[in-house]
Short mmCIF file of C-alpha atoms and ligand atoms in Angstrom, two decimals:
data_model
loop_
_atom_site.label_atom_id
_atom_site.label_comp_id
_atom_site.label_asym_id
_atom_site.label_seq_id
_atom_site.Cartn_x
_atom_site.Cartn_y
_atom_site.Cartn_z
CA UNK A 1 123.45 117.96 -160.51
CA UNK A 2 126.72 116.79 -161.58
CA UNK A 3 127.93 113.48 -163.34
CA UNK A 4 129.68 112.60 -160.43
CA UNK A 5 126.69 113.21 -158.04
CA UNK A 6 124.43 111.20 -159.77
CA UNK A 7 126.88 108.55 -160.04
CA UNK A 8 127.63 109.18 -156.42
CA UNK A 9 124.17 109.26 -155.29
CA UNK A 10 123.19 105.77 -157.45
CA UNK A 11 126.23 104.79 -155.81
CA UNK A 12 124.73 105.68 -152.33
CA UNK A 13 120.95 104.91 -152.52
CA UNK A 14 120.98 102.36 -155.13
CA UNK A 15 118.73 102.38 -158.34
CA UNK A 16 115.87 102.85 -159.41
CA UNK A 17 116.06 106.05 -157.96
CA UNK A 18 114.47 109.40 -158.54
CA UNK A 19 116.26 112.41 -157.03
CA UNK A 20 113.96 115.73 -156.60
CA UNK A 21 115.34 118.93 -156.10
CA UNK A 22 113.42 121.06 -153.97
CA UNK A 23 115.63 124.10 -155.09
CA UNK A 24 114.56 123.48 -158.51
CA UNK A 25 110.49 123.43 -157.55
CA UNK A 26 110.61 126.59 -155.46
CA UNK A 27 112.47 127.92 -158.90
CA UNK A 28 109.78 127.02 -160.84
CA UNK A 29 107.33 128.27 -158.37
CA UNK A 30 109.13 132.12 -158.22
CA UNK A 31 109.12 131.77 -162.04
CA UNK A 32 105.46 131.10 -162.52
CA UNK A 33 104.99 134.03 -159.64
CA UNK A 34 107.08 136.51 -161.54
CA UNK A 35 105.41 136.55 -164.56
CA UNK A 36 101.98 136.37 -163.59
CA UNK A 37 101.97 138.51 -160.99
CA UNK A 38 98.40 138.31 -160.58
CA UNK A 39 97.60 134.62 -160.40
CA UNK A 40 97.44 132.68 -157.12
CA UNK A 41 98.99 129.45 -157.73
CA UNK A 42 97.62 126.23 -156.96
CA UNK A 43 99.75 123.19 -156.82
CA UNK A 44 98.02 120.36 -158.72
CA UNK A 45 98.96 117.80 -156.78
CA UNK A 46 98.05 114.91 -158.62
CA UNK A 47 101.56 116.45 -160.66
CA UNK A 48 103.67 114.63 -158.10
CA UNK A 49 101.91 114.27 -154.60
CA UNK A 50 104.81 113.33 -152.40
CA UNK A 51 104.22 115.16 -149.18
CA UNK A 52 107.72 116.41 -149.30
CA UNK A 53 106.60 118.66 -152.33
CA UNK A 54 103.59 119.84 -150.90
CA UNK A 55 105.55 120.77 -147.71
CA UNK A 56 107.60 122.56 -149.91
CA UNK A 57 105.58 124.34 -152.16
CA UNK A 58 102.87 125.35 -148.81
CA UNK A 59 105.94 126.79 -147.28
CA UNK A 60 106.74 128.97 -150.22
CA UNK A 61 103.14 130.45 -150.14
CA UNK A 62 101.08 128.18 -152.80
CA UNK A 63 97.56 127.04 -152.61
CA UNK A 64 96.68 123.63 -153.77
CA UNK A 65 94.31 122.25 -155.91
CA UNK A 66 93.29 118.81 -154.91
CA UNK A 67 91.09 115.93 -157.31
CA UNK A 68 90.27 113.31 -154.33
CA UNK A 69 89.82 113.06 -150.66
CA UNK A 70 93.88 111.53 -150.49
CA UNK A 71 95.01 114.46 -151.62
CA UNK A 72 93.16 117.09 -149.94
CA UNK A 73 94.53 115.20 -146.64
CA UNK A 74 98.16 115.47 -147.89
CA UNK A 75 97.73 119.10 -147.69
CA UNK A 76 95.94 119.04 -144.76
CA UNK A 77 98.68 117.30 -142.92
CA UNK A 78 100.31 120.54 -142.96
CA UNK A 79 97.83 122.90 -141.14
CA UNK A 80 96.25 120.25 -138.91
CA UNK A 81 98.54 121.59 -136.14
CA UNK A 82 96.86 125.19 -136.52
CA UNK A 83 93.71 126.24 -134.70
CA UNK A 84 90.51 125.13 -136.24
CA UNK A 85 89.78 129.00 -137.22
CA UNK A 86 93.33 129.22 -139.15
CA UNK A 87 92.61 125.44 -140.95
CA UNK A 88 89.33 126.78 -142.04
CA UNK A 89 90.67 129.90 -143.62
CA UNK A 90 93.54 128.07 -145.32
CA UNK A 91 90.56 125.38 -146.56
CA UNK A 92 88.67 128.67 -147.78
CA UNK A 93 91.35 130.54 -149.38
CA UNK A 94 93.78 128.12 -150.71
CA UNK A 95 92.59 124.47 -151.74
CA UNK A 96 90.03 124.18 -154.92
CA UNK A 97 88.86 120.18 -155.61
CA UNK A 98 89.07 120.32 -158.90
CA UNK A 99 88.10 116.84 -159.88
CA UNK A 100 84.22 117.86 -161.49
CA UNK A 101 83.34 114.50 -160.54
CA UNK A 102 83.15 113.76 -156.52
CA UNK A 103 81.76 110.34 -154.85
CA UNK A 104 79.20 111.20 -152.79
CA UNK A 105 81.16 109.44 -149.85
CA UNK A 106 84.06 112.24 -150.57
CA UNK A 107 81.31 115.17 -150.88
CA UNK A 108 79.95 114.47 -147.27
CA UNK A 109 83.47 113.81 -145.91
CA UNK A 110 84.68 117.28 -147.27
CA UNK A 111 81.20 119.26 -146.42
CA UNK A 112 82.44 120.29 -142.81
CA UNK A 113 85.28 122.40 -144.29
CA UNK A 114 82.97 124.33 -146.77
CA UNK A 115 85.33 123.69 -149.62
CA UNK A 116 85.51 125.25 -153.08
CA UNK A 117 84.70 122.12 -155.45
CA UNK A 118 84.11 122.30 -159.33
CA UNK A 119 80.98 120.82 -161.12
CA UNK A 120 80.68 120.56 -164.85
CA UNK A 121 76.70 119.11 -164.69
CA UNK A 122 73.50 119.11 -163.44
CA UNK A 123 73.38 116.12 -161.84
CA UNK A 124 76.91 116.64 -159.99
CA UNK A 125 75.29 119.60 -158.77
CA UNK A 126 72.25 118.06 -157.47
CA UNK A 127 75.14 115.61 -155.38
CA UNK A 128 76.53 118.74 -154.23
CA UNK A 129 73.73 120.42 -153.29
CA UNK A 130 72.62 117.03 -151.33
CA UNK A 131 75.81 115.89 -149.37
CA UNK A 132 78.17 119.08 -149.73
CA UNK A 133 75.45 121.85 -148.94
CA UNK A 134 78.14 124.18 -147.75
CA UNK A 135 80.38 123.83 -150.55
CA UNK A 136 81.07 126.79 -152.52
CA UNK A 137 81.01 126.08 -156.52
CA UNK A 138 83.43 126.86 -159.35
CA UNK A 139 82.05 125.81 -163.01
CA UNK A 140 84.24 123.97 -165.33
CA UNK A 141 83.97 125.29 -168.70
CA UNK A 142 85.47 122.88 -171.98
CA UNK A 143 87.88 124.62 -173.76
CA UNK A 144 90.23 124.10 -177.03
CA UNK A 145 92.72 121.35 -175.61
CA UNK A 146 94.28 121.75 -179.69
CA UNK A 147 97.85 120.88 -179.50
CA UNK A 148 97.98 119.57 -175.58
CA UNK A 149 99.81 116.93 -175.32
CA UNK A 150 97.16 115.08 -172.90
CA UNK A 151 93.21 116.15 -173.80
CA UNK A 152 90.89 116.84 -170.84
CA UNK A 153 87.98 118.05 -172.90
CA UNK A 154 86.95 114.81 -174.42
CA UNK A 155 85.95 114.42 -170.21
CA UNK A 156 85.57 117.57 -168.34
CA UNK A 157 83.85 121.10 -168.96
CA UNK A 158 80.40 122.26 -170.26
CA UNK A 159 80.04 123.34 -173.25
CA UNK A 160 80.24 127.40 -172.90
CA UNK A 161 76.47 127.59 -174.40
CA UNK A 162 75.17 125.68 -171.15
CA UNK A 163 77.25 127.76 -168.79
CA UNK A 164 74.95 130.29 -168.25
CA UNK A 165 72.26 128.00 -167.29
CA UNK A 166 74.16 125.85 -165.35
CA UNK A 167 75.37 128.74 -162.77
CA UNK A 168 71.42 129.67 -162.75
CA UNK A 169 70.50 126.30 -161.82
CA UNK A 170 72.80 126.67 -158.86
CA UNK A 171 71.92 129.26 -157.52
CA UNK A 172 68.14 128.42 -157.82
CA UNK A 173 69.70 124.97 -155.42
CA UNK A 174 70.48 127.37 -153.18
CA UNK A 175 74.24 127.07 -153.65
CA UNK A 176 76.81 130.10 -154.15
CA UNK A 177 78.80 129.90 -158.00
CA UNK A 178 82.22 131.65 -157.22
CA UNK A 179 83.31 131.47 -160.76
CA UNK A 180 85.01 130.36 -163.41
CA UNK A 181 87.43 127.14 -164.56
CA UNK A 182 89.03 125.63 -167.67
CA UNK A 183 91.84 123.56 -168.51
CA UNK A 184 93.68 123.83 -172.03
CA UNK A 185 95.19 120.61 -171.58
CA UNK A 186 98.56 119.57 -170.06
CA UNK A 187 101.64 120.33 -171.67
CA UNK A 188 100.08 123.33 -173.95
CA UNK A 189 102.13 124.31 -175.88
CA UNK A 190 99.88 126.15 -178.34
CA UNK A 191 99.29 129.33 -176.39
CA UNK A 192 96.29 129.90 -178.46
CA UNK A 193 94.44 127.47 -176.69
CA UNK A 194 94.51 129.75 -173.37
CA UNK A 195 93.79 133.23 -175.60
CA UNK A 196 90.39 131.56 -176.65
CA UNK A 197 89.69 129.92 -173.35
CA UNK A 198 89.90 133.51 -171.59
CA UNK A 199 87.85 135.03 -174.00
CA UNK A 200 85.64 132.46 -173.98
CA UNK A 201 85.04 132.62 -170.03
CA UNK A 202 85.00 136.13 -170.15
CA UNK A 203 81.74 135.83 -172.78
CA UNK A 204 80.08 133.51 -170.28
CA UNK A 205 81.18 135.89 -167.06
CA UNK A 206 79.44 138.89 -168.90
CA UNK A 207 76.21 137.03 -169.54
CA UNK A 208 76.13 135.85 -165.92
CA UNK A 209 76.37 139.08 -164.76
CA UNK A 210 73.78 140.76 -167.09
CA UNK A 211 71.62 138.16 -165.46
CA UNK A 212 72.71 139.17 -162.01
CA UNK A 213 75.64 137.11 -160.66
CA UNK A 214 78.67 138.52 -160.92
CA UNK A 215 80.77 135.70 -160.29
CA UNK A 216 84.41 136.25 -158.16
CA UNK A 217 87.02 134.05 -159.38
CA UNK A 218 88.48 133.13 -162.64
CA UNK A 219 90.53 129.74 -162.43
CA UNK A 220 92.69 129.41 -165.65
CA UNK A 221 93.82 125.59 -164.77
CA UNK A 222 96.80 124.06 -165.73
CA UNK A 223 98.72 123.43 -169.11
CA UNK A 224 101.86 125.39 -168.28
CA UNK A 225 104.14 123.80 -170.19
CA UNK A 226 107.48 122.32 -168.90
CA UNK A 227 110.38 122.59 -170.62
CA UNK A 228 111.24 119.04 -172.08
CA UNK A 229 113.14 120.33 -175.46
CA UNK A 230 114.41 123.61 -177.11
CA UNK A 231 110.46 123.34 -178.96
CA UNK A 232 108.66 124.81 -175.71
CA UNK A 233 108.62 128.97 -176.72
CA UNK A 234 109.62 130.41 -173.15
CA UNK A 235 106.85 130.42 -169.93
CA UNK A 236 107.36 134.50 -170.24
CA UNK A 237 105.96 134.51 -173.75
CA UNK A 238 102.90 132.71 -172.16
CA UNK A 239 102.37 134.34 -169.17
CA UNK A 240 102.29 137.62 -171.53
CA UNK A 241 100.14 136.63 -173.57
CA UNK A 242 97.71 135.47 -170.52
CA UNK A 243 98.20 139.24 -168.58
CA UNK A 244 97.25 141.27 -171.96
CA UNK A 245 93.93 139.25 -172.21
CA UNK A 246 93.28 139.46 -168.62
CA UNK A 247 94.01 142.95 -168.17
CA UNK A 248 91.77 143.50 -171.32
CA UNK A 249 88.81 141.11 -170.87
CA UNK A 250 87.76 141.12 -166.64
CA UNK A 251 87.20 143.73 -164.07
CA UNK A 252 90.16 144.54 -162.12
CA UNK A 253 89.13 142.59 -158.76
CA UNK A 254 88.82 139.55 -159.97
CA UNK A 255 90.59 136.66 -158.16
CA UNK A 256 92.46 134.96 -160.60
CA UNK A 257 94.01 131.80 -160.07
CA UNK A 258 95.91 128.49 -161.81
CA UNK A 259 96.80 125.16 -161.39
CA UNK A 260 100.05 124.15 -162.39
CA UNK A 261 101.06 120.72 -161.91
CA UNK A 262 103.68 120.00 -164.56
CA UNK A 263 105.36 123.54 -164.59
CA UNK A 264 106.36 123.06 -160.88
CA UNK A 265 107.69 120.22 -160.83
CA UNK A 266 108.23 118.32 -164.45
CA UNK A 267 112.39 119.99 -164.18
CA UNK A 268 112.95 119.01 -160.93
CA UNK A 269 113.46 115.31 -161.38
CA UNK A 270 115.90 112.85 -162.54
CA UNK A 271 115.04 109.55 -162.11
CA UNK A 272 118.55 107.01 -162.93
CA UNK A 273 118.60 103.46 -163.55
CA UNK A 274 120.80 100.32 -164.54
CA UNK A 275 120.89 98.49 -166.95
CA UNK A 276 120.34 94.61 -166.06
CA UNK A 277 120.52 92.80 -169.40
CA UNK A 278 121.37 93.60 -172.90
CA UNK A 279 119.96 91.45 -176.33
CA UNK A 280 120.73 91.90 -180.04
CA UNK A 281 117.23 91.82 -182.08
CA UNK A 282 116.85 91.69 -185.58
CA UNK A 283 120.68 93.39 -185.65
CA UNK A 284 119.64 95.99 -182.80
CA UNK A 285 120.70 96.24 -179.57
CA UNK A 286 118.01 96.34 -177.07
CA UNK A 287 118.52 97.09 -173.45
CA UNK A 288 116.95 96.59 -170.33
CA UNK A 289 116.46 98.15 -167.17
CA UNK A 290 115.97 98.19 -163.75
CA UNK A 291 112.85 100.84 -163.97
CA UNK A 292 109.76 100.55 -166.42
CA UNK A 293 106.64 101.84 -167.72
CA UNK A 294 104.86 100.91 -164.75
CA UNK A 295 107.23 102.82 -162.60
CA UNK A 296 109.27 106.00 -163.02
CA UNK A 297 108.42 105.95 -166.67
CA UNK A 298 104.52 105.54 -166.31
CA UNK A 299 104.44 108.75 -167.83
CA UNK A 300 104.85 107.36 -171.54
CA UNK A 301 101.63 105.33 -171.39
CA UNK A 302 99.28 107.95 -169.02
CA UNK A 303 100.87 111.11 -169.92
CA UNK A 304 102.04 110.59 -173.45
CA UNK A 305 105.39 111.49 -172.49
CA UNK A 306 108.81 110.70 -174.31
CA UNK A 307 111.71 110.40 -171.84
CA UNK A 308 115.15 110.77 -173.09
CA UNK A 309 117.83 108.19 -171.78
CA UNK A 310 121.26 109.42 -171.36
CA UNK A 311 124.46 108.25 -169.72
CA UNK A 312 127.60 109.25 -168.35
CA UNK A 313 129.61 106.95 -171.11
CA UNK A 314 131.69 108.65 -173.88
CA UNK A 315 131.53 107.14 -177.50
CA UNK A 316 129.71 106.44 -181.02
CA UNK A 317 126.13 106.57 -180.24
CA UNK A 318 123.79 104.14 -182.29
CA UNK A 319 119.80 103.70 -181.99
CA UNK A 320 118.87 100.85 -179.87
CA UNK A 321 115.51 100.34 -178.13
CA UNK A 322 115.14 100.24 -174.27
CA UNK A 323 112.85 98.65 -172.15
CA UNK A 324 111.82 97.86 -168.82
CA UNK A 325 112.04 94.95 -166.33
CA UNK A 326 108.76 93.70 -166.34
CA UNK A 327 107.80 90.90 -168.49
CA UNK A 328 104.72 92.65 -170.61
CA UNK A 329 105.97 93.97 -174.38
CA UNK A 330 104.17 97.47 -173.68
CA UNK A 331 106.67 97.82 -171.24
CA UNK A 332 108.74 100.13 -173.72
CA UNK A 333 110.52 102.56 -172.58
CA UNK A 334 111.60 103.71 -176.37
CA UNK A 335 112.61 102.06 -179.99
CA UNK A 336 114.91 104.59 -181.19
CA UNK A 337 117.13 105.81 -178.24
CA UNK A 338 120.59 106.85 -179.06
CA UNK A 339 123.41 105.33 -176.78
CA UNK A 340 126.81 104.34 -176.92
CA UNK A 341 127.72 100.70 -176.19
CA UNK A 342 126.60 100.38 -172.69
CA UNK A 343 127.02 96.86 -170.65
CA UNK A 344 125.35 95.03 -167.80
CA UNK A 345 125.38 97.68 -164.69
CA UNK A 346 126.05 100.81 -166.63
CA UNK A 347 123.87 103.91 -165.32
CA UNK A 348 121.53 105.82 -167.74
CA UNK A 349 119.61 108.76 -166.75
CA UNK A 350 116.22 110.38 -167.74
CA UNK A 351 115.84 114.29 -167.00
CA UNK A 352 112.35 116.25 -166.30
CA UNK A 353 110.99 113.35 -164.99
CA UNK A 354 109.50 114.84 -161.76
CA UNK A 355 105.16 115.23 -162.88
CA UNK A 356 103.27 112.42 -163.89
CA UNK A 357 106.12 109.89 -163.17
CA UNK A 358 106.42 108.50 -159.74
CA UNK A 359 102.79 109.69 -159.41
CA UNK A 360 101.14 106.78 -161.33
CA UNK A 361 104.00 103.83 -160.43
CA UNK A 362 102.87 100.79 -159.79
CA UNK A 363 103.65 97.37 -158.18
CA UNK A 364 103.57 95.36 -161.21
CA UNK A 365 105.38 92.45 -161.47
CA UNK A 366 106.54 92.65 -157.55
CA UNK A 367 109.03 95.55 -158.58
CA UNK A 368 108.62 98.55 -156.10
CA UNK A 369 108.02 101.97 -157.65
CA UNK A 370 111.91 103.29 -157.53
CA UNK A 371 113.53 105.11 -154.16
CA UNK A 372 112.85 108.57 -154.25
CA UNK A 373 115.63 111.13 -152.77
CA UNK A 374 114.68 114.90 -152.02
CA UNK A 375 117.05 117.31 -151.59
CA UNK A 376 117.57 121.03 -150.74
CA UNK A 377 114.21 120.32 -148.62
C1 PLP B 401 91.71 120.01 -163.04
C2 PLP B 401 93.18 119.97 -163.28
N1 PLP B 401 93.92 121.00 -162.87
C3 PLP B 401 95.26 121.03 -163.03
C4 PLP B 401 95.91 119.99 -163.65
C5 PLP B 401 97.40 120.08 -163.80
O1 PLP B 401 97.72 120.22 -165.12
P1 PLP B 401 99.23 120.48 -165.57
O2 PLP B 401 100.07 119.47 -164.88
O3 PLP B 401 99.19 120.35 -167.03
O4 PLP B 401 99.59 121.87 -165.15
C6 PLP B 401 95.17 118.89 -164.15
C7 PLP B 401 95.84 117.79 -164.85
O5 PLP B 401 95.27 116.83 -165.26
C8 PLP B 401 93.77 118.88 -163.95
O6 PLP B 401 93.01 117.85 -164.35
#
């Protein structure tokens, strides 16, 4: 978008606001498609789960990986007008829960649709083998999360030594393992970490066959980075590095799949702002605006994001710190931005704002999360 159509649409809507380009996400989505060819991709939702997006993204073809029962109803909203055959097959072939850990409450509430869940543990299968009988199972394996910038090891994933047992143990329940997930970590961008997860999977897939399951599916997760800076090597050097190991490591039917939450979605987001007051602290300026860290820019505290601020004034830019409107000091939105001499109403700007944002805002304070505007829907 333009200078003059943020301005314009600020100008129109009012701020906070966060515009989301759904030209941008079905982009993304024919990037991620063209380089790995192979891979069926599904939307992690808990990315950005405005129902607009999912609309989006089910129309271009995605599946959709879902981590609670909210979210496996947003996508349902979209095939609850088909015939209870064609919902079933869309349940089947293109929504994984992904969230190893399920409620019980969720696991009998999901059980009529015979969904694909994953499980990381005995005991979660012993829940899923109780109130989700007719759930098919994926295992969650841990993996290197080196480099990511937000760990999911330290929580999810058996260690690869007690994979092999674990699929055993549910089949001896009585329950079907389909196959395989991991998860580098979000925002990976040390491509290593996928190389060793694939070979590592592929080790456990051989022993599980050798002891006679061949499993079906091979779910490489998310961790596709998004490109925030000129540091993030290109998604084609990734995706080639993923095809050579997969071509080299698993049979040739395998169902591979991912779940990209970041990559679809992280570019196609700006969220814009005002600034409502301005202070001079210990000789720097500090400025404040009408967004925070429990809004729009949630993202630096849960997702260990950095958010550049920019605006559409000209002139010498000096550091200055921003924060947000809420009373609480960890409401920071950063100490060393660089910004010319802005005053009370001036717009700033924060780009690749669209995963991990919005998603996690809050009510703090009584300030609403900030209006959000799609367009090219
Ligand atoms: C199980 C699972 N899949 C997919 C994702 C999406 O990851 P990303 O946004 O890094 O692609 C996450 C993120 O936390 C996750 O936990």
């Amino acid at each position: 978008m333009t200078h003059k159509q943020l301005q314009s649409a600020a100008r129109k809507h009012g701020t906070p606001l966060v515009i989301i380009d759904h030209d941008l996400i079905r982009k993304n989505y024919a990037e991620f498609r063209t380089h790995l060819p192979k891979v069926q991709v599904y939307y992690a939702v808990k990315a950005n789960p405005a129902p607009e997006i999912v609309n989006t993204l089910y129309h271009a073809g995605a599946s959709f990986d879902v981590a609670s029962l909210p979210e496996f109803m947003t996508v349902y909203e979209n095939i609850r007008h088909l015939p209870a055959r064609q919902q079933q097959e869309f349940i089947w072939d293109k929504i994984i829960y992904a969230n190893p850990t399920k409620p019980k409450e969720t696991l009998v509430a999901l059980d009529r649709y015979k969904p694909l869940v994953t499980y990381d543990n005995l005991n979660e299968l012993k829940k899923i083998r109780q109130y989700a009988p007719h759930a098919g199972v994926v295992l969650r394996l841990a993996v290197s999360n080196t480099g990511s910038q937000c760990e999911l090891s330290n929580k999810f994933g058996c260690a690869p030594g007690e994979a092999v047992d674990l699929i055993l143990a549910a089949f001896k329940l009585g329950l079907v393992v389909e196959g395989l997930s991991f998860h580098v970590g979000s925002q990976c961008t040390n491509f290593e970490n996928f190389v060793q997860a694939l070979n590592s999977a592929a080790a456990v897939m051989k022993e599980s066959k050798a002891r006679g399951h061949e499993l079906k599916i091979l779910d490489i997760g998310g961790g596709f980075p998004a490109p925030y800076d000129r540091h993030v090597r290109p998604f084609s050097q990734l995706a080639r590095k993923i095809n050579t190991e997969i071509e080299r490591l698993f049979p040739k039917d395998i169902q591979i799949l991912a779940e990209p939450g970041r990559f679809l979605v992280a570019s196609a987001a700006i969220s814009l702002a005002r600034i409502i007051g301005k202070a001079i602290r210990d000789g720097k300026t500090c400025y404040y605006i009408n967004d925070s860290v429990y809004h729009t820019f949630s993202g630096i505290i849960f997702d260990h994001c950095q958010y550049h601020l920019k605006t559409f004034k000209k002139g010498k830019r000096e550091v200055c710190a921003v924060f947000g409107q809420t009373c609480d000091g960890l409401d920071t939105i950063s100490q060393s931005e660089e910004l010319p001499d802005l005053a009370i109403d001036d717009l700033v700007y924060a780009e690749n704002i669209g995963a991990y944002s919005n998603a996690s805002a809050t009510y703090f304070n009584g300030f609403p999360p900030a209006k959000v505007w799609h367009v090219n829907l």
